[in-house]
Coordinates of C-alpha atoms in Angstrom, one line a residue:
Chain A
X1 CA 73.0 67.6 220.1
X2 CA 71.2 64.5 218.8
X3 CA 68.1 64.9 216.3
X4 CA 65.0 64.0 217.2
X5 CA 64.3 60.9 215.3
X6 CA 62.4 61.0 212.2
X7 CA 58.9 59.7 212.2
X8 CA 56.3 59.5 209.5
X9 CA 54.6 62.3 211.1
X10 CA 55.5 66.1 209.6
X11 CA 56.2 68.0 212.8
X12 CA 58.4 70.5 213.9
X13 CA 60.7 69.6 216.8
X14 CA 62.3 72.1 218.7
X15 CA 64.2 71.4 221.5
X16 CA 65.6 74.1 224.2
X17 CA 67.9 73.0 227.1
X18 CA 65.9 74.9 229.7
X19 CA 67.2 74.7 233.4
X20 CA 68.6 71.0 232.4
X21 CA 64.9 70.4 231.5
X22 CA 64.3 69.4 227.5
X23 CA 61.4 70.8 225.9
X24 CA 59.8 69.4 223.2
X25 CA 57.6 71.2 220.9
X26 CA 56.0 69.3 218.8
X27 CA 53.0 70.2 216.0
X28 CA 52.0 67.0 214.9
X29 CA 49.1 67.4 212.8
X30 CA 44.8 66.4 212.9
X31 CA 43.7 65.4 209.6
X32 CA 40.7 63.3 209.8
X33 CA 39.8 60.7 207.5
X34 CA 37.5 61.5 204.8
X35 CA 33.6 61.4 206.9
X36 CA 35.0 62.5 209.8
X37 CA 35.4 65.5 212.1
X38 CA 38.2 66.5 214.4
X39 CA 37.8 66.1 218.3
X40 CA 39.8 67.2 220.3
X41 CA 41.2 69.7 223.7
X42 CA 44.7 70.8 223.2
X43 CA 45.7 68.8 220.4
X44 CA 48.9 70.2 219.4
X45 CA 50.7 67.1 220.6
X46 CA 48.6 64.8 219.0
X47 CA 48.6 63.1 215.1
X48 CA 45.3 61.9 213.7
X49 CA 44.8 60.4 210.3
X50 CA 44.1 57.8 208.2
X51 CA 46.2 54.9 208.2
X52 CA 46.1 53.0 205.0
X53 CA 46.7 49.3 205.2
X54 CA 46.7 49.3 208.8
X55 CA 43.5 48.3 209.5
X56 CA 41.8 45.1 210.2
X57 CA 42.4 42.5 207.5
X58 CA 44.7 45.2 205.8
X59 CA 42.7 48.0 205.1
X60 CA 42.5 51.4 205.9
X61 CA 41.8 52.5 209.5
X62 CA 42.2 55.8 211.8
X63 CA 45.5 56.3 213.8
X64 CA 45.7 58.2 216.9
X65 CA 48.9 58.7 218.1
X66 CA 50.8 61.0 220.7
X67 CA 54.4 60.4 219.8
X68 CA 56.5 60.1 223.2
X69 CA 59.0 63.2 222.2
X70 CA 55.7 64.9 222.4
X71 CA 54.2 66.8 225.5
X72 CA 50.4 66.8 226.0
X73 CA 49.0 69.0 227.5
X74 CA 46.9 67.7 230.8
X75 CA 43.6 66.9 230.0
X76 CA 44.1 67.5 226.3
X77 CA 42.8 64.7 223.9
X78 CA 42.3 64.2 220.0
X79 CA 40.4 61.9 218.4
X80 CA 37.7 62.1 214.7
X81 CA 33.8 61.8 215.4
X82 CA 30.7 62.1 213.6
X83 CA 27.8 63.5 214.4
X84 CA 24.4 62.3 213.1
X85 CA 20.7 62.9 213.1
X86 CA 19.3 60.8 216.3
X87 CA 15.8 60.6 214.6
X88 CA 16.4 57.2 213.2
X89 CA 17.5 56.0 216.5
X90 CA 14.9 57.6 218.8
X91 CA 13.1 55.6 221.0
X92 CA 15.7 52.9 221.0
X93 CA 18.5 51.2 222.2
X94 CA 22.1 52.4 220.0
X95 CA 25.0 50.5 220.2
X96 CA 28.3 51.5 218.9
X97 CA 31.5 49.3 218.4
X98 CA 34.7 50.1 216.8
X99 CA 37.6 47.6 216.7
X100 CA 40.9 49.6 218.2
X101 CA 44.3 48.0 218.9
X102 CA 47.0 50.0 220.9
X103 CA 50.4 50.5 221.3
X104 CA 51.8 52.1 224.3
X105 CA 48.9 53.9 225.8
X106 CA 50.5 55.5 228.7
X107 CA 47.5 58.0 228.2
X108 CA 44.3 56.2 227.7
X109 CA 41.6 55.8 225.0
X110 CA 37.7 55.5 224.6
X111 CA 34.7 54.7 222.7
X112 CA 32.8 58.1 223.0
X113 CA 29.0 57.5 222.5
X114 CA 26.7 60.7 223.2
X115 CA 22.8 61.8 222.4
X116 CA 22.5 65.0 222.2
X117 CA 19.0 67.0 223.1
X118 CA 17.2 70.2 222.0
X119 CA 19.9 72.8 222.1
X120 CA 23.0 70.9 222.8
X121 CA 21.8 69.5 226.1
X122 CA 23.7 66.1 226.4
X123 CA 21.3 63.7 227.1
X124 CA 23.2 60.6 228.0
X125 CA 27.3 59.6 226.9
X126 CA 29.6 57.4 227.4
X127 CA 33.5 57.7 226.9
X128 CA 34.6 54.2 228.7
X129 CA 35.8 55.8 231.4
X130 CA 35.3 53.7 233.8
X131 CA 36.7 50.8 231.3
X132 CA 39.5 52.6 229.8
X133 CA 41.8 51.4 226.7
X134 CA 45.1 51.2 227.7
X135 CA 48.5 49.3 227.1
X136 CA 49.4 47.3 224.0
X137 CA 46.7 45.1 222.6
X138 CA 45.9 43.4 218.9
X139 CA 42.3 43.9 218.1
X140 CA 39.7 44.5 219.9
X141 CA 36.4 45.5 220.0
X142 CA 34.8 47.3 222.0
X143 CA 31.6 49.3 222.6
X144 CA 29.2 51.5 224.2
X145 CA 25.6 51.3 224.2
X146 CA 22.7 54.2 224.8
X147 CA 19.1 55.0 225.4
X148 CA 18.4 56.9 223.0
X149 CA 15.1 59.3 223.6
X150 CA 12.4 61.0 221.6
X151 CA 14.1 64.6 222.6
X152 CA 17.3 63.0 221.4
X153 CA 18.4 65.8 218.0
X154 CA 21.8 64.6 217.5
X155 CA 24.1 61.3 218.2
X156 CA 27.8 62.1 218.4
X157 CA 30.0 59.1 218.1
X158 CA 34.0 58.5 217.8
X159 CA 36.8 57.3 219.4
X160 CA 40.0 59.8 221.3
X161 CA 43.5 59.9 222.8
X162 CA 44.4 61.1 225.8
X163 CA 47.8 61.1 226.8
X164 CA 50.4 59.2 225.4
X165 CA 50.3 56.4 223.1
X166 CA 49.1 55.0 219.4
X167 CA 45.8 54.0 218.8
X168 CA 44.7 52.4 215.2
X169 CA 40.2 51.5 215.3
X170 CA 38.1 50.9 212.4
X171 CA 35.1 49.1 211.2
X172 CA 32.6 51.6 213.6
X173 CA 29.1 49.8 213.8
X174 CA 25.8 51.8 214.8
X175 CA 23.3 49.3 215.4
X176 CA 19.6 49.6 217.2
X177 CA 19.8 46.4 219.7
X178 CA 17.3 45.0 221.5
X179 CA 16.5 46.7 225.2
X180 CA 18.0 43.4 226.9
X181 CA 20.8 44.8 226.0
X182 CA 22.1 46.6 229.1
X183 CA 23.1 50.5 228.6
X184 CA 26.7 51.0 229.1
X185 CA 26.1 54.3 231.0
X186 CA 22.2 55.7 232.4
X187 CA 20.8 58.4 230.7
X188 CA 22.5 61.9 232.0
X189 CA 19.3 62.8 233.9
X190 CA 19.2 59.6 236.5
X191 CA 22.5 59.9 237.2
X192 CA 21.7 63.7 238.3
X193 CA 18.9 62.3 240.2
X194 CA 20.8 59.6 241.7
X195 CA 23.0 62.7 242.7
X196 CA 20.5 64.7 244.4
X197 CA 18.5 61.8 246.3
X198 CA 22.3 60.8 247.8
Chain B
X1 CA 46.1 55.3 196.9
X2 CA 47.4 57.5 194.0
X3 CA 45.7 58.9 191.3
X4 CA 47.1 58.1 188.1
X5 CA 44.4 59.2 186.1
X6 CA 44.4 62.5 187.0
X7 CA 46.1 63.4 183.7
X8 CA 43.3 62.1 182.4
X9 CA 40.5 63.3 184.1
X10 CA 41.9 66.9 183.8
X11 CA 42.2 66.1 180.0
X12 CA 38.7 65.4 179.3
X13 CA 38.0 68.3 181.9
X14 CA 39.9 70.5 179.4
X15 CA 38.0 69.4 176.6
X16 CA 34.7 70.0 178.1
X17 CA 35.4 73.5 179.5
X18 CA 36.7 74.0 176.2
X19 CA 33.7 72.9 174.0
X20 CA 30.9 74.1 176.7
X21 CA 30.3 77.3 174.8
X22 CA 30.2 75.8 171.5
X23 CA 27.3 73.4 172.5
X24 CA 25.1 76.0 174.5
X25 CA 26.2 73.7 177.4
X26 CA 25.9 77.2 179.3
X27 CA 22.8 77.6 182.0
X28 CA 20.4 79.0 179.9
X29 CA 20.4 82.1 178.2
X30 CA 22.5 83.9 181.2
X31 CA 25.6 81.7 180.2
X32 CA 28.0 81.8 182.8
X33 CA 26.6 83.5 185.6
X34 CA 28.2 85.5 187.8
X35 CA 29.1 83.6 191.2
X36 CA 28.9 80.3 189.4
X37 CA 31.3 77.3 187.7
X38 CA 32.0 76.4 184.5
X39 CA 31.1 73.1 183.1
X40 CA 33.0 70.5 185.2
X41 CA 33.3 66.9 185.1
X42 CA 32.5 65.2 188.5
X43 CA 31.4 62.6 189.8
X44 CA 33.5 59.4 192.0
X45 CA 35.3 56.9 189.5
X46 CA 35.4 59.4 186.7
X47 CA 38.8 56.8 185.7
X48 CA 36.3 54.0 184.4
X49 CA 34.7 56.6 182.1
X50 CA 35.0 59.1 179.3
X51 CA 33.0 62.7 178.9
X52 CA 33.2 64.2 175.5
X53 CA 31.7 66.1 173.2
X54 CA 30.3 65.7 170.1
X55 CA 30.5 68.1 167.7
X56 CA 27.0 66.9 165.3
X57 CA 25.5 64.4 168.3
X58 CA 22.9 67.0 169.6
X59 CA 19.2 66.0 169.5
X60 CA 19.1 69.2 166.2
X61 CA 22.5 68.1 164.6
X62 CA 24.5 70.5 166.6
X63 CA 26.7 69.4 169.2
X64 CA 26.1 67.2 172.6
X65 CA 27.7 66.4 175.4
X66 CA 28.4 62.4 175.6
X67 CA 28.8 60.5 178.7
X68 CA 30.0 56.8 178.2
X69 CA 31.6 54.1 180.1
X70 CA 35.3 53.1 179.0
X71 CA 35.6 50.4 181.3
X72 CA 34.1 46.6 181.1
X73 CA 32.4 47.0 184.6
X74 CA 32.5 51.2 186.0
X75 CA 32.1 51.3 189.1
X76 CA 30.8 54.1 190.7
X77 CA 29.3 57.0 188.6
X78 CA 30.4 60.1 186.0
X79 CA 28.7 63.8 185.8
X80 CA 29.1 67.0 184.0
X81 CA 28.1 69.4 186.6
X82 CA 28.3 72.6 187.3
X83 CA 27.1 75.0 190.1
X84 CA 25.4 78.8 190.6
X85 CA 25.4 80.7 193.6
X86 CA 21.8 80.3 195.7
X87 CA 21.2 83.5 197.0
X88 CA 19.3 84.7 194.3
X89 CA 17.1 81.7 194.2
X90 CA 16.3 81.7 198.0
X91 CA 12.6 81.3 198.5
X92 CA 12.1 80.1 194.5
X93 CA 11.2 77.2 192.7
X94 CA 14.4 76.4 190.6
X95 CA 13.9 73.7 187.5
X96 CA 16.8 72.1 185.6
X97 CA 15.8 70.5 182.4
X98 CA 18.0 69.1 179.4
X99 CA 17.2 66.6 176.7
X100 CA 18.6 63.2 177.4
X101 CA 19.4 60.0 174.7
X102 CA 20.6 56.9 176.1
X103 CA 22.4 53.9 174.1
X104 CA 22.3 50.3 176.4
X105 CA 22.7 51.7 179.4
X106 CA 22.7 49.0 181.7
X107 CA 23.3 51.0 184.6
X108 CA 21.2 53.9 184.8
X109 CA 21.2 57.7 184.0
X110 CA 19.7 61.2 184.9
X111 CA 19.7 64.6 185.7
X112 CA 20.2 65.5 189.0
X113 CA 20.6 68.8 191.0
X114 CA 20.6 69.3 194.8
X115 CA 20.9 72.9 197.1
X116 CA 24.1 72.9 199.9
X117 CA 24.4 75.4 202.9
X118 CA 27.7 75.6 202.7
X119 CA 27.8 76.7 206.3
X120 CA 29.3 74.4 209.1
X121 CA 28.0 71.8 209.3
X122 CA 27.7 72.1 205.4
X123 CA 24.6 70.2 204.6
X124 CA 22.5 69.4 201.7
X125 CA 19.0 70.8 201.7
X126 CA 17.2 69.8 199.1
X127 CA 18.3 67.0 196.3
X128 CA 17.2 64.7 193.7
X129 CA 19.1 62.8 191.3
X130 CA 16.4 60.8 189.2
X131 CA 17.0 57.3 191.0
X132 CA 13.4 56.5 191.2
X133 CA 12.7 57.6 187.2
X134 CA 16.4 56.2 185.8
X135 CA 17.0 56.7 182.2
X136 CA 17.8 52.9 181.3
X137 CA 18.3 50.7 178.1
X138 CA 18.3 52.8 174.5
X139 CA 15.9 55.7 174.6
X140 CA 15.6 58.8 171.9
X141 CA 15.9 62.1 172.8
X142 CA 13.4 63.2 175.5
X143 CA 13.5 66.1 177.4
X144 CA 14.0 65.5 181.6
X145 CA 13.7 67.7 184.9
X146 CA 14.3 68.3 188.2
X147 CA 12.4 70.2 190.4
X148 CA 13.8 72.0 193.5
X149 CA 12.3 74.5 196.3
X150 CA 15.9 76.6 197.1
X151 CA 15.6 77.4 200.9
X152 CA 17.2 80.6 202.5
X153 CA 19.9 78.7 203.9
X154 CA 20.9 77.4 200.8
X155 CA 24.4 78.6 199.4
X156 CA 24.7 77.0 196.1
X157 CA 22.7 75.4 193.5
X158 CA 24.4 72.2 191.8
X159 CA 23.3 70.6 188.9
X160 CA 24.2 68.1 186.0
X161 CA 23.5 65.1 184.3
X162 CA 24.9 61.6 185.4
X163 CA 26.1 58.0 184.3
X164 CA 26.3 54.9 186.3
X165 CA 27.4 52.3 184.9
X166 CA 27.8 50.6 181.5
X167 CA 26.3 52.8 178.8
X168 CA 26.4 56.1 176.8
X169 CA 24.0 59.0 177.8
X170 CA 24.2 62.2 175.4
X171 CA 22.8 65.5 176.6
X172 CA 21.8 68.8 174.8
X173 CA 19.9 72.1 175.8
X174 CA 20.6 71.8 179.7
X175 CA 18.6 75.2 181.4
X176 CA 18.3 76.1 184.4
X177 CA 15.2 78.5 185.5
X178 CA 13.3 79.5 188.1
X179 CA 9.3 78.3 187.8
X180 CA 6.2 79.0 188.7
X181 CA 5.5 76.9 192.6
X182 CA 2.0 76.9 191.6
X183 CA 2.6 75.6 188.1
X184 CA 5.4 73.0 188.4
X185 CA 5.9 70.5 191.3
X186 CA 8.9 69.9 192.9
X187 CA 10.6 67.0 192.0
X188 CA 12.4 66.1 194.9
X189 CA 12.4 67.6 198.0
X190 CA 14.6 68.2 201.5
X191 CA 17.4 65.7 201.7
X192 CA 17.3 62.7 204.1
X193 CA 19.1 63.4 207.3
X194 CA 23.1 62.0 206.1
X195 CA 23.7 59.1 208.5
X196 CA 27.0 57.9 209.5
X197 CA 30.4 57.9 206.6
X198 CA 33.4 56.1 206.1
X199 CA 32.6 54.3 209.3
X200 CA 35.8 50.9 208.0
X201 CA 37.6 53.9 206.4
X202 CA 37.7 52.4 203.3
X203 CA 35.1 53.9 201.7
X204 CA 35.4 57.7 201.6
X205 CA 32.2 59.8 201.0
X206 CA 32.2 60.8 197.2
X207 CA 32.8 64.7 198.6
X208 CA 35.7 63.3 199.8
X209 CA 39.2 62.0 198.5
X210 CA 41.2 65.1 197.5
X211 CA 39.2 66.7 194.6
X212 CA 37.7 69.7 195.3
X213 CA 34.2 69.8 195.8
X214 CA 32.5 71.3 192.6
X215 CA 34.5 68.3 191.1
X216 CA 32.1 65.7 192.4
X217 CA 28.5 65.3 192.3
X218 CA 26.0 63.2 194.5
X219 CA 26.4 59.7 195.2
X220 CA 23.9 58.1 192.5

């Protein structure tokens, strides 16, 4: 039986011939970089770490990977974020950009960009859903922009993985930009009123 | 990236744990309190700095803690710190004082102590570190404080005295007591909310980078 090849990552393959169906187990492993917090559904299948000398003009950046022995589970995702008091932003216009390049991405990746209210209530977030990061690509940057309100408590911000693929981003930018700048998804509570007046 | 000075670092560590006693280092007459640290050496490029102590450098002859910068330009900052456990504190009016004597430091210097809730999210809740007031240039002994309301979340107390940047800071009779609130001001006061880390990944949060926590003290 051949071995299943040796990548950087520390994970424990185990592989059963079930029904002439192989099953990989794989426990890859979610160490954020230093600042960051885990995200993540399901993220057994899924390595996340820093990445030294990967990044942009050879520094450090974040890698996101799902190797392709591994198995994730539907829906799952993994990713680092960081979540911040809104109160400096409140009243404005946030925009966050991250430079990612890909490898792969079978799966696909996002930006996520969210405000969240009194209580946990998201008030508006963005994931690039609807303009997903996908295939192989050199750098790129990309971003999300928000309203972000006076109720606003908290701004969550990151990048994730879902499905297969390797993701590297770095250099993350918060800035306040001016309202010309059009919001990359409508706060949470339009598009429920766009929902009820359909 | 590696750390080759560890050996180091845990060499001067050695030295100061070692001595602490000697100098009345300790926090005040309760010496090492239950629920609390020895004297530890922290701070985030500890490597361009040495921490020693000196047995006859003390503001009365005895000995003093000496803080100096071994490299041409240290980056970053040094501390001896240590840390108590807040629970008793909750509610009081904590003041850390020591006597401080400076020798061209170009950088600055100062006490500082701040209050964590070591709950998630861990959070600082109160903090000062003497940025505005810096010890600078060659000064003779004088005695320094901090001033701190502990809240009831807070978990631990941390406290110290700090070096950034080129110069040698000595340090002698560091106490730690709670005051009179109608008596003594506070110093410093609730932390500014932390805003966003590490956001090129290059430059890891001084909490950060492998070393345990009560290693490092705040970002000067």
């Amino acid at each position: 039986m051949s071995r299943t090849a040796q990548s950087p990552v520390r994970r424990v393959a185990l592989r059963l011939a079930a029904g002439g169906a192989l099953l990989v187990l794989t426990s890859a492993q979610v160490a954020p970089p230093a600042g960051w917090e885990p995200m993540g559904w399901q993220t057994e299948a899924y390595e996340v770490r820093l990445d030294r000398g990967s990044g942009r003009g050879g520094t450090d950046c974040v890698l996101l990977r799902a190797h392709p022995d591994a198995r994730p589970a539907e829906k799952s995702f993994a990713g680092v974020s960081q979540k911040v008091p809104a109160e400096p932003y409140r009243g404005r216009r946030l925009r966050m950009s991250a430079w990612v390049r890909t490898e792969d991405v079978t799966g696909w990746a996002g930006l996520l960009l969210r405000i969240d209210g009194p209580g946990r209530e998201i008030l508006a977030v963005d994931n690039m859903r609807d303009r997903r990061i996908r295939g192989t690509s050199g750098w790129n940057r990309h971003e999300a922009t928000l309203e972000v309100p006076e109720e606003a408590e908290f701004v969550v911000f990151g990048i994730f993985l879902r499905g297969h693929g390797t993701v590297r981003a770095d250099d993350f930018e918060l800035d306040l930009v001016d309202p010309r700048v059009e919001v990359t998804q409508p706060p949470v509570e339009e598009l429920r009123r766009r929902e009820t007046s359909r | 990236m590696t750390r080759p000075w560890a050996p180091a670092v845990l060499a001067v560590l050695a030295l100061v744990l070692a001595l602490a006693p000697a100098v009345g280092l300790g926090a005040g007459a309760s010496g090492r309190a239950e629920g609390g640290s020895d004297w530890l050496l922290g701070g985030n490029r500890p490597e361009d700095y040495a921490v020693e102590l000196e047995p006859d450098g003390g503001r009365l002859g005895t000995a003093a803690a000496l803080l100096r910068s071994t490299a041409t330009r240290p980056r970053g900052f040094v501390s001896v710190m240590r840390w108590i456990d807040a629970a008793p504190h909750r509610g009081e009016r904590v003041r850390f004082t020591a006597w401080l004597q400076s020798e061209e430091v170009a950088g600055w210097a100062g006490l500082w102590m701040r209050t964590d809730d070591l709950d998630a999210p861990r959070q600082t809740l109160a903090f000062d570190n003497m940025r505005r007031r810096p010890v600078r240039g060659t000064t003779d002994w004088t005695r320094h404080r901090v001033v701190l309301d502990v809240a009831e979340g807070a978990d631990r107390i941390y406290y110290g005295v700090l070096l950034a940047g080129v110069g040698r800071v000595r340090a002698d009779q560091l106490e730690i007591e709670a005051v009179d609130p109608e008596q003594v001001p506070t110093t410093g006061g609730p932390r500014l909310p932390p805003g966003p880390k590490n956001l090129d990944f290059d430059h890891p949060p001084a909490a950060a980078g492998g070393r345990s926590e009560e290693g490092v003290g705040p970002p000067p």
